[in-house]
Coordinates of C-alpha atoms in Angstrom, one line a residue:
X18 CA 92.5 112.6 84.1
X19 CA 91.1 110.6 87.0
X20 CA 92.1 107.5 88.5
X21 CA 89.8 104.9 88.2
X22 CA 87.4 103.8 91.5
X23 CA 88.7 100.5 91.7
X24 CA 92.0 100.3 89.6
X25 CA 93.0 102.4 92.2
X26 CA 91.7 100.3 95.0
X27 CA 94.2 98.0 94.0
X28 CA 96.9 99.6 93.5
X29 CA 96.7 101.6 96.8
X30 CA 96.8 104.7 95.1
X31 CA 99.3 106.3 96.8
X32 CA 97.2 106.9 100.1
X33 CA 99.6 105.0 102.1
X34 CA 102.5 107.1 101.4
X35 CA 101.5 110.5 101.3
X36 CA 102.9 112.9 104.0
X37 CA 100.0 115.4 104.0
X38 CA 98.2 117.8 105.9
X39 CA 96.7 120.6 108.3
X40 CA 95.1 123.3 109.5
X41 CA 92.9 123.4 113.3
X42 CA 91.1 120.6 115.1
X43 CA 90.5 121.5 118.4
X44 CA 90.1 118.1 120.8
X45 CA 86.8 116.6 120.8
X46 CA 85.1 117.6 124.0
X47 CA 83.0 120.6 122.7
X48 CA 79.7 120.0 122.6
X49 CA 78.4 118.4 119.1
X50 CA 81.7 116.7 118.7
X51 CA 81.6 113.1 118.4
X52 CA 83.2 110.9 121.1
X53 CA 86.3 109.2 121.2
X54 CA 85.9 105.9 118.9
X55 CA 82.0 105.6 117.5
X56 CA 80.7 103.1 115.2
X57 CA 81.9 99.7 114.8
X58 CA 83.3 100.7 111.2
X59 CA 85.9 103.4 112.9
X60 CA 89.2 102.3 111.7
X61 CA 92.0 101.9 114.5
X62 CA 94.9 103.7 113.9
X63 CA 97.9 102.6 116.1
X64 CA 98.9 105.7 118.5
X65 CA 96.2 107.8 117.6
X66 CA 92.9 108.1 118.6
X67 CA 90.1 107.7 115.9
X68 CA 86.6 109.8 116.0
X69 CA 84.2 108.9 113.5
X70 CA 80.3 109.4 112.6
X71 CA 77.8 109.7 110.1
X72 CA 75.9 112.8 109.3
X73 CA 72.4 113.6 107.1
X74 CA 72.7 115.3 104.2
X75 CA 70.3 116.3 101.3
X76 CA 70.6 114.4 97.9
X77 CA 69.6 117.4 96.3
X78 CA 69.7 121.3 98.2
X79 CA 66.3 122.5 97.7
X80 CA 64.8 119.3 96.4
X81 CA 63.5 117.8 99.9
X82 CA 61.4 115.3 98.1
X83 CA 64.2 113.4 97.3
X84 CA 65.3 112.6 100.3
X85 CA 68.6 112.9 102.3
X86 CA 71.9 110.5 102.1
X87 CA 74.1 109.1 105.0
X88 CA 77.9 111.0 104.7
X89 CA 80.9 109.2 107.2
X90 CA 83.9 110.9 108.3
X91 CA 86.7 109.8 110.5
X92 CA 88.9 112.5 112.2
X93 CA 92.7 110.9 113.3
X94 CA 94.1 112.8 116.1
X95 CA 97.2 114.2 116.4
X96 CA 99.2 112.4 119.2
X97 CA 100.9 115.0 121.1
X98 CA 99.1 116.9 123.9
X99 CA 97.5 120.0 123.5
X100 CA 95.1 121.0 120.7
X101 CA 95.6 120.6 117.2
X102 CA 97.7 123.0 115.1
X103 CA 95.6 122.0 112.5
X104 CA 93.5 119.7 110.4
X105 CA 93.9 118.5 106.6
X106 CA 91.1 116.9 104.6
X107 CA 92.2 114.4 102.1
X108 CA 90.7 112.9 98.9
X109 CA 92.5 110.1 96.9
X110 CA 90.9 110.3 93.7
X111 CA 88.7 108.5 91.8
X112 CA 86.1 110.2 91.7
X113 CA 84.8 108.1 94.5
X114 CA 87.6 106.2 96.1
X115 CA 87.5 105.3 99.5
X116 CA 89.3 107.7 102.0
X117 CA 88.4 106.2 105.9
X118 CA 89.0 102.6 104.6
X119 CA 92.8 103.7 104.0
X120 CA 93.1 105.8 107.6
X121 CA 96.2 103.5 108.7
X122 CA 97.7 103.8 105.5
X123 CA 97.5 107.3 105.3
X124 CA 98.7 107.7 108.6
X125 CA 101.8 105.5 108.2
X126 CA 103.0 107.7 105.4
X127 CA 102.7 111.5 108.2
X128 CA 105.5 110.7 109.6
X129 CA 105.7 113.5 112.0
X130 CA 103.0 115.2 110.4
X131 CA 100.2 113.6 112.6
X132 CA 101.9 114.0 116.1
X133 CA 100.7 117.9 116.0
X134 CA 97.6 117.4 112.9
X135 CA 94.6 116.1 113.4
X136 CA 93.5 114.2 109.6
X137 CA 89.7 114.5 108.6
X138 CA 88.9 111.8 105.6
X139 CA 85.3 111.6 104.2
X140 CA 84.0 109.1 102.4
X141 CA 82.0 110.8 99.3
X142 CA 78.6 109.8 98.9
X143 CA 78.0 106.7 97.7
X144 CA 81.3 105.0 98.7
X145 CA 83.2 103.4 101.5
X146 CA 81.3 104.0 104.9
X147 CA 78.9 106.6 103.3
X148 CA 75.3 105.9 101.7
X149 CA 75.4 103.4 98.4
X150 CA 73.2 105.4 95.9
X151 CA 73.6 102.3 93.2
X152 CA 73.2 102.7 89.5
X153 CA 73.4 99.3 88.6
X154 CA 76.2 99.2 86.5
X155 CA 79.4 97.3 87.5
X156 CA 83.4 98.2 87.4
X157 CA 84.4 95.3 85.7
X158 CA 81.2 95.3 83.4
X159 CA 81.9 99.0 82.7
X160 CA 85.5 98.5 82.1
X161 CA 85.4 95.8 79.9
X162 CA 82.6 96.6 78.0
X163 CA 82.9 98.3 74.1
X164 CA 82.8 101.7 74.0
X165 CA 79.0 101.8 72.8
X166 CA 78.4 99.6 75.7
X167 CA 80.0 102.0 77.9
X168 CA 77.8 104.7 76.4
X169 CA 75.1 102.4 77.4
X170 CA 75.7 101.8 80.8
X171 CA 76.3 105.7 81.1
X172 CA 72.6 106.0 79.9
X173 CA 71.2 103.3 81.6
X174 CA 72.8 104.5 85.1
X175 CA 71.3 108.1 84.8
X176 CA 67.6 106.3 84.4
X177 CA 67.9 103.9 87.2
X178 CA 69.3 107.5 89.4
X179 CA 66.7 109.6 87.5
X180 CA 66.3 112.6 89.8
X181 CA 68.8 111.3 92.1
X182 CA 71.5 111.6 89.8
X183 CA 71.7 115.1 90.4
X184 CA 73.2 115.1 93.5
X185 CA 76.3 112.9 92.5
X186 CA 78.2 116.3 91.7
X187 CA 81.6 117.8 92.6
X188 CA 80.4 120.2 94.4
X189 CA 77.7 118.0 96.4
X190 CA 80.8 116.0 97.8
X191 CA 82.3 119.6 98.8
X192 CA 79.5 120.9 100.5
X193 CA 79.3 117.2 102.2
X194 CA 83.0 118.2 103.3
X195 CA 82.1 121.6 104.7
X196 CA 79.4 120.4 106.7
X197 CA 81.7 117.7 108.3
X198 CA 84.1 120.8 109.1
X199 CA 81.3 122.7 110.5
X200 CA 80.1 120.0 112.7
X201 CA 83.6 119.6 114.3
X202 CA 83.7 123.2 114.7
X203 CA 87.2 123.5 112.8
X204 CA 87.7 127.1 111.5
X205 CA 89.9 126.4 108.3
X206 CA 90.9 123.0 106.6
X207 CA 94.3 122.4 104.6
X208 CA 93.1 120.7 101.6
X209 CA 95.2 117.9 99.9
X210 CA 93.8 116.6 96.6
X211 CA 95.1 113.5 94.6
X212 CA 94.1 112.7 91.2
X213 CA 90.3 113.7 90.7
X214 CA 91.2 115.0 94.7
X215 CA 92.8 117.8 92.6
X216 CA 89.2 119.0 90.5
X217 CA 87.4 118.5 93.7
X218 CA 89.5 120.5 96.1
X219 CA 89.4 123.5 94.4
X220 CA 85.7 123.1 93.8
X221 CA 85.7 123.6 98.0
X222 CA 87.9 126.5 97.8
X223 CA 85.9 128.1 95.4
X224 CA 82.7 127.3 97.6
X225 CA 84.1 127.5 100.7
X226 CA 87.2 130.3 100.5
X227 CA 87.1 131.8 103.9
X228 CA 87.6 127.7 105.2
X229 CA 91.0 127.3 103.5
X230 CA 94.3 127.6 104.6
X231 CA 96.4 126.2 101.8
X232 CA 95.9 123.4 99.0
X233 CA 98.0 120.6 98.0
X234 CA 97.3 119.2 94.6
X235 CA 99.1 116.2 93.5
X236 CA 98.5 115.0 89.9
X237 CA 96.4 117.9 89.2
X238 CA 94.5 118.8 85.9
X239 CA 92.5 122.3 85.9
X240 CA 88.7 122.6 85.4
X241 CA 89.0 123.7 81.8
X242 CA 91.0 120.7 80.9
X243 CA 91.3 119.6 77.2
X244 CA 87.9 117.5 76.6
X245 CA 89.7 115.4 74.0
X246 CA 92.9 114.9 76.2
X247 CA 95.7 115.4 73.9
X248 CA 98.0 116.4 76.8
X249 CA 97.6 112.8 77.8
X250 CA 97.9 111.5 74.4
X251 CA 101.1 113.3 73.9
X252 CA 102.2 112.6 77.0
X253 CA 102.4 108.7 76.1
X254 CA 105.1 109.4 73.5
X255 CA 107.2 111.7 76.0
X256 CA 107.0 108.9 78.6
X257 CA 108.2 106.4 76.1
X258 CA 111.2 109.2 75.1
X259 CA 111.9 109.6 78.8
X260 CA 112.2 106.0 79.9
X261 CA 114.3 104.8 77.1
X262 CA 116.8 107.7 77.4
X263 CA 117.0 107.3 81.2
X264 CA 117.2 103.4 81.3
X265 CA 120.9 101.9 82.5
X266 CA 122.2 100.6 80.5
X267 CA 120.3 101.6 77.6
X268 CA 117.2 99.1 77.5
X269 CA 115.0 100.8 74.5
X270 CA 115.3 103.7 71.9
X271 CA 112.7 106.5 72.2
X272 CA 112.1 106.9 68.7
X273 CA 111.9 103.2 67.9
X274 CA 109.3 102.7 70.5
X275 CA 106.5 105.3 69.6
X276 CA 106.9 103.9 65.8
X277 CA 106.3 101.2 67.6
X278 CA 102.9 102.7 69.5
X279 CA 101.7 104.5 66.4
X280 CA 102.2 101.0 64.3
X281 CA 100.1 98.8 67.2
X282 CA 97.8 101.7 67.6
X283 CA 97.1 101.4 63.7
X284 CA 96.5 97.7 63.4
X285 CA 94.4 97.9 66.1
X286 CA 92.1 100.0 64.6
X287 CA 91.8 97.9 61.3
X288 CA 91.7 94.4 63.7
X289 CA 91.2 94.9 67.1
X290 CA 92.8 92.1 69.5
X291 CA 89.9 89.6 71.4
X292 CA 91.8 89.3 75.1
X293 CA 90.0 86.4 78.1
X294 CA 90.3 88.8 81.7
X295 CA 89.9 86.8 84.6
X296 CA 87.9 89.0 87.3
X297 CA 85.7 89.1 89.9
X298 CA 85.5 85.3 89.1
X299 CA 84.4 85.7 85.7
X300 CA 86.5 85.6 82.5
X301 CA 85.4 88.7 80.2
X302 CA 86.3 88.4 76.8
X303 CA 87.4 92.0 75.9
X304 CA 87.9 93.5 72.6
X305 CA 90.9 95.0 72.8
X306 CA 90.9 98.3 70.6
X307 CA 93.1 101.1 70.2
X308 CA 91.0 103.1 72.6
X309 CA 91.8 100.3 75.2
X310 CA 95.5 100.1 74.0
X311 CA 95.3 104.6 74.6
X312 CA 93.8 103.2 78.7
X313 CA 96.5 101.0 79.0
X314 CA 99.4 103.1 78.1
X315 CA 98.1 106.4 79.5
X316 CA 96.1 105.9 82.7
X317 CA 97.2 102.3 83.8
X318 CA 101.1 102.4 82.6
X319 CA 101.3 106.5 84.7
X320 CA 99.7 104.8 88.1
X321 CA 102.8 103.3 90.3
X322 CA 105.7 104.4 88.8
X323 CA 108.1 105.3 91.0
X324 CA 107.1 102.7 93.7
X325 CA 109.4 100.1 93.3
X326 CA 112.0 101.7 90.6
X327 CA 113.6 98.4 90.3
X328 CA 110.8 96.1 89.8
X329 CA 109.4 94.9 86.9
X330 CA 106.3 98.0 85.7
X331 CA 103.8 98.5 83.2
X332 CA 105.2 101.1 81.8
X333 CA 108.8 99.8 82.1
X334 CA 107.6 96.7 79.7
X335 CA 105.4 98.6 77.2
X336 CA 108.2 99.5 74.6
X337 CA 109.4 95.7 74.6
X338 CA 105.5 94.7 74.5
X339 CA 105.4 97.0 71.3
X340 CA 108.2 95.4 69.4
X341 CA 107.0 92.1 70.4
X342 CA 103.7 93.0 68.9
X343 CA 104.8 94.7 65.3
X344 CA 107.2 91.7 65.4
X345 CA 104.0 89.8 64.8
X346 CA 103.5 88.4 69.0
X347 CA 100.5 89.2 70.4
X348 CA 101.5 87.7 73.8
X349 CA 103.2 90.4 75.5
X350 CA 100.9 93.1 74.8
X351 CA 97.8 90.6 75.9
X352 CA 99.6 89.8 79.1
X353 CA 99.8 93.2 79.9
X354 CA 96.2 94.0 79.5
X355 CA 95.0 90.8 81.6
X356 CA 97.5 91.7 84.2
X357 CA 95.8 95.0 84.5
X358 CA 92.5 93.8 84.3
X359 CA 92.5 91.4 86.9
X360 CA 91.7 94.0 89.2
X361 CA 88.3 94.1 88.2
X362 CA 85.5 94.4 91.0
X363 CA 81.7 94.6 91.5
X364 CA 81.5 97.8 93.1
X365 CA 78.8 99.6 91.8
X366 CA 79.6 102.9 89.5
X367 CA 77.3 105.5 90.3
X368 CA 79.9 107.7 92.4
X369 CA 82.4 107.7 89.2
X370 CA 79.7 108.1 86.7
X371 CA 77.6 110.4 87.8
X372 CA 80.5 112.8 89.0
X373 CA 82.1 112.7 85.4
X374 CA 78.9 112.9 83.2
X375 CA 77.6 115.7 85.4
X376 CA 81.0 118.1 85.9
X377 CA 83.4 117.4 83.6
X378 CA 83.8 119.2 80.4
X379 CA 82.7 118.1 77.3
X380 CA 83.4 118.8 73.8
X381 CA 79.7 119.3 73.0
X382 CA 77.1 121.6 74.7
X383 CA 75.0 119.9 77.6
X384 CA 71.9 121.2 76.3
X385 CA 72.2 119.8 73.1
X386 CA 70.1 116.8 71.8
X387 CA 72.0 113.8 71.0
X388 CA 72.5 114.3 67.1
X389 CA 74.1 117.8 67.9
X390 CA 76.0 116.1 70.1
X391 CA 77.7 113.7 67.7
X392 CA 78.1 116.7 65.3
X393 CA 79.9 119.0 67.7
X394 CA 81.8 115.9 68.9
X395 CA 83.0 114.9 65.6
X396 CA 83.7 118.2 64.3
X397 CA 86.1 118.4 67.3
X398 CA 87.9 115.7 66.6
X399 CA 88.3 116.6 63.0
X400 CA 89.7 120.2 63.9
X401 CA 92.2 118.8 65.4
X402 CA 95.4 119.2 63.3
X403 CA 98.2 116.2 62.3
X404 CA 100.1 114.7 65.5
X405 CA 97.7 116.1 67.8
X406 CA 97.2 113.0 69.4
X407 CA 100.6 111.6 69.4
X408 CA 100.8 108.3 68.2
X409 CA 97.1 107.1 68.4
X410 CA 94.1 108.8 66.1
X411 CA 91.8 110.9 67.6
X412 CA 89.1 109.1 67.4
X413 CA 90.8 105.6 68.5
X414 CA 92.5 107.4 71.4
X415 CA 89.0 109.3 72.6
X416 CA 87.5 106.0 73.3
X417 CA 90.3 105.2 75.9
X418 CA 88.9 107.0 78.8
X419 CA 86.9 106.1 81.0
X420 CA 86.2 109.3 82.2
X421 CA 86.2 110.9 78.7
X422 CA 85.9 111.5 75.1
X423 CA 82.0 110.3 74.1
X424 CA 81.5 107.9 77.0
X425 CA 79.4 110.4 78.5
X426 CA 77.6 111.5 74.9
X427 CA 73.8 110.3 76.2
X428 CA 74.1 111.6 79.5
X429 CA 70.6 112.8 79.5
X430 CA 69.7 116.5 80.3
X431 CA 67.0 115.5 81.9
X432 CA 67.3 115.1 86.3
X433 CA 70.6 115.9 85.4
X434 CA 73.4 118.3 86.4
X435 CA 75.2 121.0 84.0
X436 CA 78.7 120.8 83.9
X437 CA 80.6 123.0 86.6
X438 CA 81.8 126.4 85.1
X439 CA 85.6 126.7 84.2
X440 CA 86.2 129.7 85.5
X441 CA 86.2 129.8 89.5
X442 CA 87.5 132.2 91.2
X443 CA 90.1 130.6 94.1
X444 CA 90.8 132.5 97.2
X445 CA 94.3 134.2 97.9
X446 CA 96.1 131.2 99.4
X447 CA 99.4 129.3 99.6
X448 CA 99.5 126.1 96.7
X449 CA 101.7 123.6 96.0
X450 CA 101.0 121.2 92.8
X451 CA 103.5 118.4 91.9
X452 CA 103.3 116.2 88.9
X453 CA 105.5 113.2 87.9
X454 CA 107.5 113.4 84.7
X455 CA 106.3 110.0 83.9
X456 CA 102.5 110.8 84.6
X457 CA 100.6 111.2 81.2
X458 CA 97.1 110.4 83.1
X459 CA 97.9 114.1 84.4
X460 CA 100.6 114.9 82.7
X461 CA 103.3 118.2 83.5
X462 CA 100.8 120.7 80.9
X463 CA 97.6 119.9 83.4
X464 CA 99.5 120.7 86.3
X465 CA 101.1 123.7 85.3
X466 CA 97.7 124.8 83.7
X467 CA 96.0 123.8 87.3
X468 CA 98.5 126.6 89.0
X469 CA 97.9 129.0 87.2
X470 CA 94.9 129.0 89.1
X471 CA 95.9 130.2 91.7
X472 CA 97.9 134.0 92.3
X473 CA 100.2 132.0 94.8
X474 CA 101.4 128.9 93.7
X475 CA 104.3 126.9 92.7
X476 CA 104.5 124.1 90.5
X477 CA 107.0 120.8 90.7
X478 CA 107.7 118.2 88.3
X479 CA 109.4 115.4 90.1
X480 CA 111.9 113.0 87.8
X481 CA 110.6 109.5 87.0
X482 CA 107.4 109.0 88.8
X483 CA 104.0 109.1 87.2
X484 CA 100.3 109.0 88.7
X485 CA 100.8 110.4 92.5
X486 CA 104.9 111.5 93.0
X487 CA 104.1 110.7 96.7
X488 CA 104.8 107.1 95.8
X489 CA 108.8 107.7 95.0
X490 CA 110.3 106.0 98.1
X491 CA 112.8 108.1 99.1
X492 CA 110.3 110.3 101.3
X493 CA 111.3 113.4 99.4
X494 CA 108.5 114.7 97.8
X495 CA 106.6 113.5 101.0
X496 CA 108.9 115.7 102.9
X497 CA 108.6 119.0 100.9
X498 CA 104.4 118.7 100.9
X499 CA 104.9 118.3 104.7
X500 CA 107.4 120.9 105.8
X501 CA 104.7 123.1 102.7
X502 CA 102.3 122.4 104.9
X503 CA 103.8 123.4 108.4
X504 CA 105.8 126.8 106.4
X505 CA 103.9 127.6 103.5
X506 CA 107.4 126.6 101.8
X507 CA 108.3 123.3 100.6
X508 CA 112.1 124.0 101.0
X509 CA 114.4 122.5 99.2
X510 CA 113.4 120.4 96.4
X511 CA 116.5 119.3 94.2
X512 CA 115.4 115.9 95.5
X513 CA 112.9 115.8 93.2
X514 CA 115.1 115.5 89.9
X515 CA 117.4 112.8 92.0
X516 CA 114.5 110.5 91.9
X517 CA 116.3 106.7 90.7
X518 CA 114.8 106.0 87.0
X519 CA 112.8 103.1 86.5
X520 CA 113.7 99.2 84.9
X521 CA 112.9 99.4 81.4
X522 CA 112.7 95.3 80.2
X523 CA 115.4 95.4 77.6
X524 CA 114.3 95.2 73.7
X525 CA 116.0 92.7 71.6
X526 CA 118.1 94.2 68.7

């Protein structure tokens, strides 16, 4: 459901094109309010003035003995004169991707947004300008590892936290928010969530209610979402459907390619592929498994589609990659995963880990030791009926992601968090959430399952775009989240099912 820290680093992660934001930011000459400019790390933002600082917080509420933690913010002005008409707070995903690195980016994609809106970005602890609270545990080493050497790293991060690891939480990061707000003295925020932006937004509405304005949630998932993700690994086979019926002229057949998928998937699970991924200057010889095949198709293929309909795609090559590979090539499909691999980094995965292993729901119960953890886990798996996973097994497709499935199985329960509840109540107040068609990292059944939510709220699946719709370049969806954000009412939206499909590399008859 998330979008990986730095997978989507690299792909920019739609930040740059967004058109978000709002609610009020009076100009900074009250007292408390930083000055114009600040530290040397204070982006610049070309006809906008940029205020950024640094505030204290506590690791842990009520647990002074472990110290306090170093949150940044950067507030982009709004370039017209006069005060604000209001201020939105963005998060890009992750959990724990950098928001005030991207502060020109996200202001290039306003367009007239920011010449009345101040934009507030926070860096989440541990990440970007905020306080490193390290774990030890590496992107690339956690992304390339097995799946028991994930589990590992997940164990070995909570001891080298130990206490600390409690305060790596959803709903830390949204208190960390709300004490930025407070220090500017801003009465109400407009929150826009991407991607793991969309669990953590609410989680500040929730917290926070009387501080909201309105909410825009773009590749959402709600809190109870499905802990063995078969929305996503249905969602696979749709996207294969969609493209393949859509493509001009006719590059693939729907049907063809998940027999495709399901055939791969199965010899993967009897002989798993052994693919070199060059990154961060190291080669990393990674078995490649069904569950990596499952992270390939669902959360890597979904993230930029729509960018550059056009252009060669992940996504757009996966059903020729597929024949290739029953045909008895290897090749394609390897190319593919080094291609996405070679994004790999040696940023430090504390902020990711400890959010998901803390918050997110689980098929197993928190409290229970680890051997009535496996049994619950695998009891799930095996209630769940014929097709329930699409083309993969449930088992092979559970050790896809990242974020999920028994990655986070030896969390300890010790100096640990308990998962946030399901149930929050969200205050009374206008929503927009938007989905691409395409997306099967948070795929159409999340984001209608996120509205209903909310008691106002309208729900939008745009044509041919996956992770992010903001990325579609013809600046409509961009348009309807900000004239939603100005009115309350996205207007129009027919533009949204006018979206140009994507290439689709043609498979050979």
């Amino acid at each position: 459901m998330t979008t990986y820290l730095s997978r989507a680093r690299q792909a920019g992660l739609a930040v740059g094109t967004l058109a978000l934001l709002l609610t009020a930011l009076p100009a900074a000459d009250a007292a408390g309010v930083p000055r114009a400019g600040g530290p040397s790390w204070c982006p610049a933002v070309a006809g906008h003035r940029v205020d950024c600082d640094t505030i204290r917080r506590p690791v842990v509420t009520g647990r002074p003995e472990l110290g306090t933690v170093g949150v940044s913010y950067a507030v982009v002005r709004h370039s017209a004169p006069g005060p604000a008409k209001g201020t939105v707070a963005v998060n890009p995903g992750g959990p724990g991707e950098v928001a005030i690195g991207k502060a020109e980016e996200f202001a290039g994609g306003l367009a007239g947004l920011l010449d009345d809106h101040d934009l507030l970005l926070v860096d989440p602890r541990g990440t970007g300008r905020s306080e490193r609270m390290p774990c030890g545990v590496t992107d690339a080493e956690y992304r390339f590892g097995t799946r028991e050497q994930q589990r590992d790293a997940v164990a070995r991060c909570a001891r080298t936290l130990g206490p600390r690891a409690q305060g790596l939480t959803t709903a830390a990061t949204a208190d960390d928010i709300d004490a930025v707000r407070a220090r500017l003295a801003v009465p109400q925020l407009t929150l826009y969530g991407l991607s793991y932006g969309t669990y953590l937004m609410p989680v500040y509405a929730n917290r926070h209610p009387e501080r909201v304005r309105s909410i825009v949630l773009s590749g959402a998932y709600p809190h109870d979402f499905d802990p063995l993700a078969r929305p996503s690994a249905q969602a696979v086979s749709l996207a294969l459907h969609r493209i393949c019926e859509r493509s001009v002229p006719k590059a693939c057949d729907g049907e063809k390619a998940v027999r495709d998928l399901a055939t791969t998937a199965a010899r993967l699970r009897a002989r798993p592929l052994t693919v070199a991924i060059h990154a961060d200057g190291r080669t990393y010889r990674e078995r490649f498994t069904e569950g990596k095949l499952a992270n390939l198709l669902y959360e890597a293929a979904s993230r930029g589609v729509g960018m550059a309909p056009d252009q060669p795609s992940l996504l757009g090559s996966v059903p020729w990659a597929l024949d290739r590979f029953v045909k008895g090539d290897t090749a394609p499909l390897r190319r593919l995963a080094q291609e996405e691999g070679a994004s790999g980094s040696t940023e430090d995965q504390a902020p990711y880990i400890g959010v998901v292993c803390n918050d997110y729901r689980k098929a197993w119960a928190a409290d229970a030791p680890l051997p009535v953890r496996w049994a619950q886990y695998r009891k799930a798996l095996a209630g769940v009926g014929q097709g329930g996973f699409g083309a993969f097994s449930g088992r092979g497709f559970n050790e896809g992601p990242t974020d999920g499935g028994d990655v986070c199985i030896s969390w300890p329960r010790e100096n640990t968090a308990r998962p946030l509840p399901t149930d929050l109540e969200m205050p009374d107040v206008p929503v927009m959430v938007i989905s691409g068609d395409l997306d099967a990292n948070t795929p159409d059944a999340n984001g209608r399952a996120a509205a209903r939510k909310f008691r106002d709220s309208a729900f939008f699946s745009v044509r041919n775009v996956g992770h992010v719709p903001e990325l579609e370049q013809s600046g409509c969806v961009t348009q309807a989240t900000t004239r939603f954000i100005r009115t309350g009412d996205p207007g129009d939206t027919s533009c949204f099912q006018r979206v140009a499909p994507i290439a689709v590399t043609p498979v050979g008859r």
